[in-house]
CSV table of C-alpha atoms and ligand atoms in Angstrom, one decimal:
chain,number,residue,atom,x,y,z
L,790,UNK,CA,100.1,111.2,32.1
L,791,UNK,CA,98.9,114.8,32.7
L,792,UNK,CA,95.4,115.1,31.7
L,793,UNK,CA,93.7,117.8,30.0
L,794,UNK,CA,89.8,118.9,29.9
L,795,UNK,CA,89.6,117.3,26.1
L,796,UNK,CA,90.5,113.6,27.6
L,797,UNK,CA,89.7,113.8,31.2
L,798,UNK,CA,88.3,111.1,33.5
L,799,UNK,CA,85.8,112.1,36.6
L,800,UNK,CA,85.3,109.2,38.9
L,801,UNK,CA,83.7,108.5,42.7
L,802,UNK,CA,84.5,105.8,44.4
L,803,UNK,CA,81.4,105.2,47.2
L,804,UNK,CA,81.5,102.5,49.9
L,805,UNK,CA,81.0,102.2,53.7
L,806,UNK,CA,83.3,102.8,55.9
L,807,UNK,CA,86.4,100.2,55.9
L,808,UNK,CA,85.4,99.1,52.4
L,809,UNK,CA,88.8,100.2,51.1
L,810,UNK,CA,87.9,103.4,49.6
L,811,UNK,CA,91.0,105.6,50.5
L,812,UNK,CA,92.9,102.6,50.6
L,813,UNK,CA,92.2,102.3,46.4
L,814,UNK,CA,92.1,105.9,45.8
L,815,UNK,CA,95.8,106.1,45.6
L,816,UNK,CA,96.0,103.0,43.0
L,817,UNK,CA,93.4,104.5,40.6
L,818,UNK,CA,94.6,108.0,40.8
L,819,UNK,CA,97.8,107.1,39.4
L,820,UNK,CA,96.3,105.0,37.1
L,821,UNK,CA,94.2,107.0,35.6
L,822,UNK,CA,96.3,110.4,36.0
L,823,UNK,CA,93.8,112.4,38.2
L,824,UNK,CA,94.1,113.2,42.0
L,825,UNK,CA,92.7,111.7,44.4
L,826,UNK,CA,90.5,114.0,46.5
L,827,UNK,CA,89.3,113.0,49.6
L,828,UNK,CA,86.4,115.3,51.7
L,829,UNK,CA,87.8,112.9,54.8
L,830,UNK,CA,91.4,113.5,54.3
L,831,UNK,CA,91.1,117.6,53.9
L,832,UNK,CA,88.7,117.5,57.3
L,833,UNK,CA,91.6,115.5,59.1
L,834,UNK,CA,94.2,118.2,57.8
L,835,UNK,CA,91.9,120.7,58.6
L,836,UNK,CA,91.6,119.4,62.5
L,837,UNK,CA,95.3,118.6,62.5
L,838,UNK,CA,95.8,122.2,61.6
L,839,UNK,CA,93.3,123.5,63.5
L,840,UNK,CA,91.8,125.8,61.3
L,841,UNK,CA,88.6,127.5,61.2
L,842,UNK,CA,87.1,124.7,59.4
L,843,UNK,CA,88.6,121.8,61.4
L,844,UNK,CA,87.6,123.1,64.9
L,845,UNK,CA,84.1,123.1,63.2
L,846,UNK,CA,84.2,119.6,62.0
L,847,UNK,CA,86.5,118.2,64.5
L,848,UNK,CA,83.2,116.6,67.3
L,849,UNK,CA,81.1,115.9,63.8
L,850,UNK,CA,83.4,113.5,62.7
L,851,UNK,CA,84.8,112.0,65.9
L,852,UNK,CA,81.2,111.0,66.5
L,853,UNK,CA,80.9,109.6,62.9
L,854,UNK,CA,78.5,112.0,61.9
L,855,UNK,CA,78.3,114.1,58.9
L,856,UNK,CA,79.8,117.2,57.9
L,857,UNK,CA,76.5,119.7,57.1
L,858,UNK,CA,76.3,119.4,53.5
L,859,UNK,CA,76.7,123.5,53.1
L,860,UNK,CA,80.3,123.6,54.2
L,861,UNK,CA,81.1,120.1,52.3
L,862,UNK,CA,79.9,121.3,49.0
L,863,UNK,CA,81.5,124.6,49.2
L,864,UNK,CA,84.7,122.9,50.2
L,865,UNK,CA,84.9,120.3,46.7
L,866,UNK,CA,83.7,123.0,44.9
L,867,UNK,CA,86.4,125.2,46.0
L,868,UNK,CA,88.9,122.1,45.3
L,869,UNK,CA,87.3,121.3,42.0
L,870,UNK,CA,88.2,124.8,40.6
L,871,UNK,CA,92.2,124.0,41.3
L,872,UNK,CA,94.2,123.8,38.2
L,873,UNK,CA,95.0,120.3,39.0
L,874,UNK,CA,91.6,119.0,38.7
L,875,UNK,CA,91.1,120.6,34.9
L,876,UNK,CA,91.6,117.1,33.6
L,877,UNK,CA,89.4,115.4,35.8
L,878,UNK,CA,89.5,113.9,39.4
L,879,UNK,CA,89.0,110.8,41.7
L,880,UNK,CA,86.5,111.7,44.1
L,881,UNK,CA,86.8,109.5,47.4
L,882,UNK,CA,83.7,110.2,50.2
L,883,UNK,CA,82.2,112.8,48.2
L,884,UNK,CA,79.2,112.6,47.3
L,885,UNK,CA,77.7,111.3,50.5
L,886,UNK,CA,73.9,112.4,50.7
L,887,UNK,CA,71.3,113.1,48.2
L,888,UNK,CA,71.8,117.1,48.2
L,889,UNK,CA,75.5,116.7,47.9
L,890,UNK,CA,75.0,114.5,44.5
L,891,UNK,CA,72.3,117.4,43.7
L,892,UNK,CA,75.3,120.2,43.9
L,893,UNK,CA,77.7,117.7,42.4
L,894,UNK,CA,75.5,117.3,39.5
L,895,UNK,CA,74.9,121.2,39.5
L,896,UNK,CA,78.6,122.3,39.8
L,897,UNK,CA,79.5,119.6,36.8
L,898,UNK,CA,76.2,121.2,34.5
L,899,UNK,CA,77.3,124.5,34.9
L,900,UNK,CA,80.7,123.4,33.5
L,901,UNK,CA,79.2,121.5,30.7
L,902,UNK,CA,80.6,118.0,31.9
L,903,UNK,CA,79.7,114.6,33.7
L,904,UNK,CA,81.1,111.7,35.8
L,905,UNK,CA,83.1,109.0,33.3
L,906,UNK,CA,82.0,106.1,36.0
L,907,UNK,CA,81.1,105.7,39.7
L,908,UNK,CA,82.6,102.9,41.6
L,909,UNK,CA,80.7,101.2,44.2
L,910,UNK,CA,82.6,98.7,46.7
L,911,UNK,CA,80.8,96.1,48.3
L,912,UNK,CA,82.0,94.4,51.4
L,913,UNK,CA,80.6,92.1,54.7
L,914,UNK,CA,79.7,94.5,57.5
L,915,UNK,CA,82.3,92.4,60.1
L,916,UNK,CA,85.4,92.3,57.7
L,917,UNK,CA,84.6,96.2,57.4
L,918,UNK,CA,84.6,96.6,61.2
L,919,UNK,CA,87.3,94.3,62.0
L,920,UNK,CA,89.4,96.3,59.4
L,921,UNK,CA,88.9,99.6,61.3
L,922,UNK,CA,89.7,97.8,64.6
L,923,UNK,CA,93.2,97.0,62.7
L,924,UNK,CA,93.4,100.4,61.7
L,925,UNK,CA,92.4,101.9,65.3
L,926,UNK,CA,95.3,99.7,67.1
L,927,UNK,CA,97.9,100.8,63.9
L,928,UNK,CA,96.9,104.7,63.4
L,929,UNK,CA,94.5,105.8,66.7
L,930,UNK,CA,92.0,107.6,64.3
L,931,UNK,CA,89.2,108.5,66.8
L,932,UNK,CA,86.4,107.8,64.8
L,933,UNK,CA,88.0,104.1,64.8
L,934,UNK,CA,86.2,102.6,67.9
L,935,UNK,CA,83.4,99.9,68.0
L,936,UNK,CA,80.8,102.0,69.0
L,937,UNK,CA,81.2,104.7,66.2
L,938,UNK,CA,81.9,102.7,63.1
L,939,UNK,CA,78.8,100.7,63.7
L,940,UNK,CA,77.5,104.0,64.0
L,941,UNK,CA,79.4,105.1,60.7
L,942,UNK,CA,77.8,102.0,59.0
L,943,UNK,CA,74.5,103.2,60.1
L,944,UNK,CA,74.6,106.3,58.5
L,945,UNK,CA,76.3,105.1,55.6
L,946,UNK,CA,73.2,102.9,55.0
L,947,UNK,CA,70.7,105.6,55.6
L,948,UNK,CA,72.2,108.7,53.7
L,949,UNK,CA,75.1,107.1,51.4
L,950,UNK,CA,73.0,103.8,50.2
L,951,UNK,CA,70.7,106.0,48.5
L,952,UNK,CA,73.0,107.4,45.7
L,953,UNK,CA,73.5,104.2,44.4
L,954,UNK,CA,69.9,103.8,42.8
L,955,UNK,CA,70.5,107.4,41.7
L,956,UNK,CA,74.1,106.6,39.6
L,957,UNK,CA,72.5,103.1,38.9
L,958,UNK,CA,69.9,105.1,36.8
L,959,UNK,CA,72.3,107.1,34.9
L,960,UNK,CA,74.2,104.1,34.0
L,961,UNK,CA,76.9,105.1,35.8
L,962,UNK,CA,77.3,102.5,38.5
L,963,UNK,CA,80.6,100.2,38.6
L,964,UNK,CA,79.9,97.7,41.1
L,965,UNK,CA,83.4,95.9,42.5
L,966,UNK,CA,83.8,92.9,45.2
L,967,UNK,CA,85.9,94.7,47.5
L,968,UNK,CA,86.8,91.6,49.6
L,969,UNK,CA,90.1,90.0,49.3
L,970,UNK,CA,93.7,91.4,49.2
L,971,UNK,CA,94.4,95.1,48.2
L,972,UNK,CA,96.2,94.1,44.9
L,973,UNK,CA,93.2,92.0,43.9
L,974,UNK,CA,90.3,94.2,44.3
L,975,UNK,CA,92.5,96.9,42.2
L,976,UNK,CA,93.0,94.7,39.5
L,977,UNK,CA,89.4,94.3,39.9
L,978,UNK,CA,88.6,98.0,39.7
L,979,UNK,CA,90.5,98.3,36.6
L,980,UNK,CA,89.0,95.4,34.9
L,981,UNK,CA,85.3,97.1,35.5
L,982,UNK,CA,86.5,100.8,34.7
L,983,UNK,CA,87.8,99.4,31.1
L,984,UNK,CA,84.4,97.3,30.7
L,985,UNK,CA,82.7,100.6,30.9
L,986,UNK,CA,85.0,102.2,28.5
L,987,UNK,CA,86.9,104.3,31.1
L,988,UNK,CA,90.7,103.6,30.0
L,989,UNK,CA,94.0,104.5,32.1
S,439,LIG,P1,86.4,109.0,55.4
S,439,LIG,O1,87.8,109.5,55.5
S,439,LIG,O2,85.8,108.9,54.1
S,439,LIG,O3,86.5,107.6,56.2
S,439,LIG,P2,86.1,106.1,55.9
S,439,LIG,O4,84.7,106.1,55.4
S,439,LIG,O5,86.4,105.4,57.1
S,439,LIG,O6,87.0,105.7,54.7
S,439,LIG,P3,88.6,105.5,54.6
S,439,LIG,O7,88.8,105.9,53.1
S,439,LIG,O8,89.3,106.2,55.6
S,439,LIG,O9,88.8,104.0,54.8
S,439,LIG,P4,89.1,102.8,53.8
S,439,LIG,O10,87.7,102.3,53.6
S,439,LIG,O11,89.9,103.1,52.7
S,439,LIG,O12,85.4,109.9,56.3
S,439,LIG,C1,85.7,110.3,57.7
S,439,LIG,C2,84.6,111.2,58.2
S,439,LIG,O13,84.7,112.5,57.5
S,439,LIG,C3,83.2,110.8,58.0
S,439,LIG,O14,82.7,109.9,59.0
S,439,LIG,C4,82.4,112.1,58.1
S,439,LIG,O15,82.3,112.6,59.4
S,439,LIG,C5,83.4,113.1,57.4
S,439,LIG,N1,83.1,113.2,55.9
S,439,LIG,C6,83.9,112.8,54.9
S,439,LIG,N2,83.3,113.0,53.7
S,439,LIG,C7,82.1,113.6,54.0
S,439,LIG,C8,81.1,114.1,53.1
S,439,LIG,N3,81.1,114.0,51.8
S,439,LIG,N4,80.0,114.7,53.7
S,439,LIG,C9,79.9,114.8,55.1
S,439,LIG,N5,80.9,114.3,55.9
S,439,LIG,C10,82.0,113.7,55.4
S,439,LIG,O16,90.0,101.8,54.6
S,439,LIG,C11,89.8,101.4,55.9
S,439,LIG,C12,90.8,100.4,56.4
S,439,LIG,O17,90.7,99.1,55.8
S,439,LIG,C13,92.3,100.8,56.2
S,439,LIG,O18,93.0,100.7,57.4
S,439,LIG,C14,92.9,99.9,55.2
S,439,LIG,O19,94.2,99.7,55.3
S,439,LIG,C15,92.0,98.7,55.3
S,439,LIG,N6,91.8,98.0,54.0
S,439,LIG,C16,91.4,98.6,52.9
S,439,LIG,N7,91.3,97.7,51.9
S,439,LIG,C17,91.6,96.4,52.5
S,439,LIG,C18,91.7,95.1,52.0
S,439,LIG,N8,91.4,94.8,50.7
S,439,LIG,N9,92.1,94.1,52.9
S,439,LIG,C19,92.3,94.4,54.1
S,439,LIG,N10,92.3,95.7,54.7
S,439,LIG,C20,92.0,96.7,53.8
């Protein structure tokens, strides 16, 4: 389905690190007929690239750190404005701090628009960190080691835990069990996102 700006769909998917995030992205994207925009995935191309921006980012994000909100919010601002994104969008790790959702609610204001629904996946710190392991032995991602995802989790829980209250007040908050197998916690996804009136 190609999407226009009279039936579009603008959705965040927020969890700690591991929860499956990226992992659903895909799923819901095609779904629902939007991309998928990942902040993480563009500062990996960007350091695989080696551009100006990824030799910026490159140490922030191998320690597990965050990307200064400055040069994150220009960045999904610039992405937001692609044709592709005119009928909405899947935002995946974006927002991830209080002043990001503050320019996310800006940016969608000035365009006269809001968020359909925000997905929040819950999951047990150790099945999050024994995922990553997995993912560390299968892929070699560098933030993927012991010491820096429990350091990830850490700063999830500080600056990322906070937005929930925030979309929890707008009545925006979709809250999914994101333990279990990959199939099941999509079919899950899609059973809350029609609950709140947010149809593929
Ligand atoms: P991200 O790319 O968002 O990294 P992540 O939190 O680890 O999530 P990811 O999507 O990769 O993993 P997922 O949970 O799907 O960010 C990387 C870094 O970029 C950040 O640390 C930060 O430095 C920077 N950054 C990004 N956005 C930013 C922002 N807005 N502001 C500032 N800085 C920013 O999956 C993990 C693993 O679990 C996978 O291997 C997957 O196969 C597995 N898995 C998923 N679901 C599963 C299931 N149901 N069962 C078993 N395994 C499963």
């Amino acid at each position: 389905m190609n999407r226009t700006a009279d039936n579009a769909v603008r959705l965040l998917i927020v969890g700690p690190p591991g929860a499956g995030k990226g992992t659903q992205a895909t799923g819901i994207a095609e779904r629902y007929g939007v991309p998928a925009i990942s902040t993480g995935d563009i500062f990996r191309a960007n350091i695989k690239e080696q551009t100006e921006l990824g030799k910026r980012v490159q140490e922030i994000t191998a320690r597990g750190d965050l990307v200064p909100d400055s040069l994150t919010n220009e960045l999904i601002e610039d992405r937001l404005a692609q044709p592709d994104a005119a009928g909405g969008f899947l935002l995946d790790g974006y927002p991830r701090t209080l002043p990001q959702v503050e320019a996310l609610t800006a940016l969608l204001a000035r365009e006269g628009v809001d968020l359909d629904a925000v997905i929040s996946l819950t999951v047990d710190e150790d099945v999050v960190v024994a995922r990553l392991l997995k993912r560390a032995e299968e892929q070699g991602r560098v933030d993927d080691n012991e010491e820096t995802i429990r350091h990830r989790q850490h700063v999830y829980a500080q600056e990322t835990e906070p937005l929930l209250d925030v979309y929890r007040g707008r009545g925006l908050l979709v809250e999914v069990d994101g333990m279990g197998t990959v199939e099941e916690v999509g079919e899950r996804i899609a059973a809350a996102l029609a609950e709140k009136g947010v149809s593929a």
